[in-house]
Amino acid sequence: MINREWHLLSRPVGWPKPEDFALVEAEVPTPGEGQVLVRNAYLSVDPYMRGRMSAAKSYVAPFELGKAMQGGAVGEVVASNAEGIAVGDHVLHFLGWREYAVVRAENAVKVDPAAAPLSAYLGVLGMTGLTAYAGLLRTAAFKEGDAVFVSGAAGAVGSQVGQIAKLKGASRVIGSAGSDEKVKLLVEEYGFDAAFNYKSGPVGEQLRAAAPDGVDVYFDNVGGDHLEAAIGSLNQGGRIAVCGMISVYNNTEPAPGPRNLARLIQTRGRIEGFLVGDHYDLQPRFVAEVGPWVASGALKYRETVVEGIENNLEAFLGVLRGDNTGKMIVKL
């Protein structure tokens, strides 16, 4: 049996190029003691993976050159050499970018395909969902009545942030997105109070028009001019949770910082970065609260599905370009 997997051949400078990667054929591995063999059904591609393609020191080890890359994946166990996981079980793990993976049992989380579609465990009920939940409720310390601004609001994380804020009693939720179609989705389907296309004019001006009374919470997925605009509209005691800064990931020179940081003194504002890995203690609470919202339709989600392992790289590049609405998923 042949296993196809994506390898990183060279570390990208600026935007990743196809020649930095290779789709390689290898033998399907055999699980050892305490391991299971998983036939992946869905793979996740996410912005943070761009950072792992660099050798720079970060919060997670870089991808190794000449070896299979990693990422979220969900699939069916086709061979088991571990107690507690049987052939036919479905598991979530982090050895994506490949068709088959040998996973240690302690690194595989059983999921129920009858409770939710398998792909949902990579998005709305998975890492991106928990990211939204933890970032809004813990890092940004959201409270009922807050006005919330979310950048990258049509993406997997941002769309959940806005909806959770509404379900938790936000006074106003504003989102930014990169197309008029996505803006319409935010307001008409996800229930945002206002949204704007950041390509249609200066972000600061559009935010002030959408939130004339300012914002109490900003959930940052973009950085750059969005962060500066949020600081400019921050109310007294406002909080900014920095989840990602996709606008600068492919820069070859350091990005300039916001020019109005001094305003944090006036507003007593706070900026805090966070990683979802620091908040897995919230997982039971997250599933207990968000699961019923998803099941009832109170919390809606979208997926952009690309088919075939051969298109995994293009799906990842699409995330960096903002091609996706909701979670970008690769279906095998």
XYZ file of C-alpha atoms in Angstrom:
332
model
C 0.000 0.000 0.000
C 1.223 3.478 -0.892
C 0.963 6.466 1.405
C 1.211 9.935 -0.099
C 2.499 12.714 2.158
C 3.626 16.308 1.766
C 7.235 17.168 2.625
C 8.819 20.579 3.130
C 11.913 20.769 0.891
C 13.089 24.316 1.634
C 12.054 27.097 3.980
C 9.943 29.680 2.131
C 11.069 33.293 1.910
C 8.023 35.505 1.624
C 5.087 33.735 0.046
C 5.524 29.934 -0.064
C 6.169 28.574 -3.570
C 5.252 25.146 -4.961
C 8.927 24.265 -5.354
C 9.332 24.538 -1.564
C 7.240 21.369 -1.220
C 6.883 17.867 -2.641
C 4.140 15.239 -2.593
C 6.082 12.064 -1.802
C 5.081 8.404 -2.005
C 6.058 6.105 0.855
C 5.007 2.737 2.242
C 2.047 2.698 4.614
C 3.610 2.302 8.075
C 2.794 -0.515 10.505
C 1.654 0.437 14.003
C 3.907 -0.615 16.863
C 3.022 -1.263 20.472
C 0.573 1.334 21.761
C -0.044 2.726 18.268
C -2.871 2.785 15.723
C -2.899 3.193 11.948
C -5.359 5.842 10.803
C -6.661 6.338 7.275
C -7.199 10.066 7.240
C -10.554 11.296 5.961
C -10.157 15.055 6.457
C -7.094 17.266 6.898
C -6.869 20.753 8.343
C -4.830 23.622 6.897
C -4.365 26.654 9.129
C -2.495 29.980 9.096
C -0.176 28.986 11.972
C 1.434 26.401 9.693
C 3.213 29.197 7.862
C 5.216 29.916 11.007
C 6.275 26.279 11.289
C 7.802 26.480 7.810
C 10.363 28.937 9.173
C 13.381 27.954 11.242
C 12.834 30.898 13.583
C 12.341 30.033 17.245
C 8.667 30.004 18.117
C 6.128 28.375 20.428
C 6.204 25.152 18.400
C 9.031 23.317 16.644
C 9.473 24.068 12.924
C 8.646 21.455 10.309
C 11.676 19.315 9.527
C 13.029 19.525 6.001
C 12.549 16.378 3.958
C 9.946 14.944 6.322
C 6.146 14.876 6.365
C 4.515 18.017 7.711
C 1.942 17.937 10.485
C -1.508 19.306 11.171
C -4.932 18.415 12.442
C -6.568 15.356 10.901
C -9.492 13.050 11.558
C -9.929 9.557 10.192
C -10.765 5.896 10.716
C -8.587 3.403 12.566
C -7.714 0.574 10.134
C -5.222 -1.268 12.372
C -4.756 -1.106 16.128
C -2.024 -2.242 18.460
C -3.345 -0.250 21.401
C -5.860 -0.880 24.165
C -8.986 1.248 24.153
C -8.977 2.033 20.413
C -10.437 -0.506 18.008
C -10.475 -0.891 14.242
C -13.416 1.136 12.968
C -13.104 3.853 15.617
C -12.724 7.427 14.410
C -10.014 9.607 15.951
C -8.713 13.152 15.887
C -4.940 13.603 15.826
C -2.190 15.914 14.540
C -0.416 13.909 11.842
C -2.066 15.456 8.826
C -0.643 16.349 5.388
C -0.702 12.591 4.599
C -3.141 9.827 3.685
C -2.204 7.338 6.421
C -0.693 8.045 9.839
C 0.640 5.920 12.676
C -0.456 7.631 15.877
C 0.297 6.844 19.501
C -2.893 6.015 21.360
C -2.398 8.806 23.890
C -2.263 11.319 21.028
C -5.505 10.121 19.430
C -8.881 11.427 20.609
C -11.915 9.319 19.763
C -14.748 11.249 18.098
C -18.311 10.267 17.269
C -19.328 10.643 13.596
C -22.967 10.160 14.641
C -22.871 13.249 16.868
C -21.398 15.592 14.254
C -19.817 15.366 10.789
C -16.186 14.246 11.043
C -14.937 17.492 9.507
C -16.570 19.477 12.341
C -13.988 18.078 14.761
C -11.311 20.020 12.856
C -13.266 23.280 13.035
C -16.378 24.301 14.902
C -15.992 21.549 17.547
C -12.216 21.320 17.316
C -9.136 23.458 17.770
C -10.461 26.508 15.917
C -13.676 26.453 17.925
C -11.823 26.226 21.226
C -9.534 29.033 20.056
C -12.541 31.298 19.550
C -14.087 30.290 22.870
C -10.946 30.669 24.989
C -9.750 33.851 23.304
C -13.056 35.653 23.689
C -14.159 34.468 27.109
C -10.855 34.058 28.951
C -8.182 36.191 27.266
C -10.474 39.077 26.302
C -12.592 38.574 29.433
C -15.807 39.187 27.497
C -18.807 40.207 29.565
C -22.442 40.737 28.705
C -23.045 44.130 27.126
C -19.601 44.432 25.536
C -19.255 45.746 21.988
C -16.999 43.361 20.054
C -14.951 43.821 16.878
C -13.570 40.748 15.076
C -11.133 40.840 12.153
C -10.986 37.961 9.708
C -14.571 37.457 10.800
C -15.623 35.113 7.999
C -12.851 32.653 8.834
C -13.131 29.563 11.002
C -12.184 31.299 14.257
C -13.591 34.761 13.631
C -17.055 33.575 12.629
C -17.388 31.664 15.896
C -16.080 34.555 17.987
C -18.798 36.858 16.688
C -21.582 34.328 17.131
C -20.498 33.323 20.644
C -20.380 37.001 21.596
C -23.954 37.455 20.335
C -25.155 34.335 22.143
C -23.494 35.605 25.324
C -25.221 39.002 25.180
C -22.897 41.393 23.331
C -24.403 44.826 22.793
C -22.940 45.002 19.279
C -20.739 42.751 17.127
C -18.795 44.118 14.160
C -16.739 42.072 11.721
C -14.317 42.768 8.899
C -13.848 40.533 5.879
C -12.230 40.658 2.455
C -15.229 40.597 0.118
C -18.755 41.951 -0.126
C -20.044 38.377 -0.259
C -18.401 37.582 3.083
C -19.734 40.818 4.597
C -23.244 39.783 3.579
C -22.709 36.346 5.139
C -21.617 37.869 8.446
C -24.728 40.002 8.781
C -27.398 37.824 7.195
C -26.348 34.348 8.339
C -24.073 34.760 11.341
C -26.058 37.585 12.937
C -23.355 40.249 13.190
C -24.801 43.710 13.781
C -22.474 45.274 11.217
C -19.628 44.272 8.929
C -17.383 45.904 6.347
C -15.057 44.990 3.494
C -11.593 46.105 4.567
C -10.619 46.469 0.901
C -13.282 49.156 0.367
C -11.614 51.913 2.392
C -9.462 52.731 5.432
C -10.186 50.263 8.223
C -10.195 52.944 10.911
C -12.845 54.994 9.146
C -15.038 51.978 8.444
C -14.761 50.767 12.031
C -15.726 54.154 13.453
C -18.791 54.199 11.191
C -19.782 50.671 12.227
C -19.087 51.223 15.944
C -19.721 54.923 16.660
C -19.718 54.249 20.409
C -16.400 52.385 20.277
C -15.530 48.779 21.083
C -14.847 47.022 24.372
C -13.262 43.878 22.908
C -11.189 43.369 19.775
C -10.380 39.818 18.653
C -7.383 40.132 16.340
C -6.781 37.640 13.533
C -5.156 40.092 11.117
C -2.873 42.629 12.818
C -1.558 45.623 10.844
C -4.077 48.354 10.106
C -6.836 46.392 11.856
C -4.986 46.449 15.174
C -4.282 50.163 14.840
C -7.937 50.828 14.031
C -9.111 48.806 17.034
C -6.813 50.712 19.390
C -8.231 53.920 17.961
C -11.799 52.820 18.735
C -11.112 51.119 22.077
C -13.285 52.197 24.985
C -11.999 52.709 28.501
C -10.976 49.367 29.964
C -11.029 47.719 26.531
C -9.319 44.403 25.907
C -7.574 43.104 22.798
C -6.947 39.362 22.361
C -4.284 38.656 19.742
C -4.956 35.298 18.110
C -3.119 35.790 14.814
C -1.678 38.383 12.441
C -2.151 36.858 9.021
C -1.438 40.168 7.280
C 2.270 39.944 8.200
C 3.026 36.199 7.991
C 4.692 36.415 4.584
C 6.521 39.705 5.132
C 10.240 39.626 4.501
C 10.804 42.798 6.548
C 9.516 43.548 10.070
C 6.021 45.024 9.996
C 5.623 48.472 11.558
C 3.770 48.483 14.846
C 0.577 50.431 15.535
C 1.290 54.143 15.657
C -1.242 54.852 18.385
C -0.160 52.582 21.240
C -0.048 55.597 23.543
C -3.847 55.572 23.461
C -3.747 52.497 25.713
C -2.666 54.808 28.512
C -5.761 56.950 28.085
C -8.132 53.990 27.806
C -6.326 51.755 30.340
C -6.566 49.213 27.563
C -4.926 45.820 27.511
C -3.422 43.732 24.687
C -2.726 40.056 25.321
C -1.638 37.302 22.998
C -2.715 33.719 23.548
C -2.286 30.164 22.282
C -5.083 27.636 22.333
C -2.682 25.051 23.743
C -2.670 26.936 27.047
C -6.434 26.564 27.416
C -7.232 22.888 26.911
C -8.630 22.838 30.446
C -11.641 24.632 28.926
C -12.330 21.778 26.481
C -15.092 20.053 28.535
C -16.864 23.351 29.163
C -16.456 24.323 25.514
C -17.978 21.095 24.199
C -20.800 21.186 26.758
C -21.783 24.734 25.803
C -21.011 24.964 22.104
C -22.079 21.430 21.120
C -25.790 22.086 21.757
C -25.583 25.440 19.940
C -24.214 23.663 16.870
C -26.773 20.857 17.118
C -29.692 23.295 17.416
C -28.445 25.587 14.652
C -28.021 28.506 17.042
C -24.345 28.630 16.046
C -23.805 28.300 12.311
C -20.630 27.388 10.508
C -19.289 27.071 6.990
C -16.550 24.935 5.525
C -14.560 25.362 2.335
C -13.757 21.831 1.180
C -10.933 21.006 -1.247
C -10.767 17.408 -2.455
C -7.644 15.299 -2.797
C -4.271 15.050 -1.048
C -2.698 16.434 -4.231
C -4.491 19.737 -3.542
C -3.453 20.043 0.112
C -0.789 22.662 -0.653
C -3.126 24.774 -2.769
C -5.718 24.667 0.028
C -3.104 25.962 2.475
C -2.074 28.772 0.127
C -5.764 29.586 -0.249
C -6.013 30.162 3.494
C -3.148 32.659 3.319
C -4.924 34.440 0.446
C -8.244 34.454 2.281
C -9.994 32.246 -0.279
C -11.889 30.297 2.356
C -15.205 31.029 3.991
C -15.156 29.325 7.370
C -12.815 26.404 7.978
C -10.619 25.224 5.119
C -10.772 21.428 4.954
C -9.084 18.906 2.663
C -11.199 15.823 2.001
C -9.343 12.646 1.083
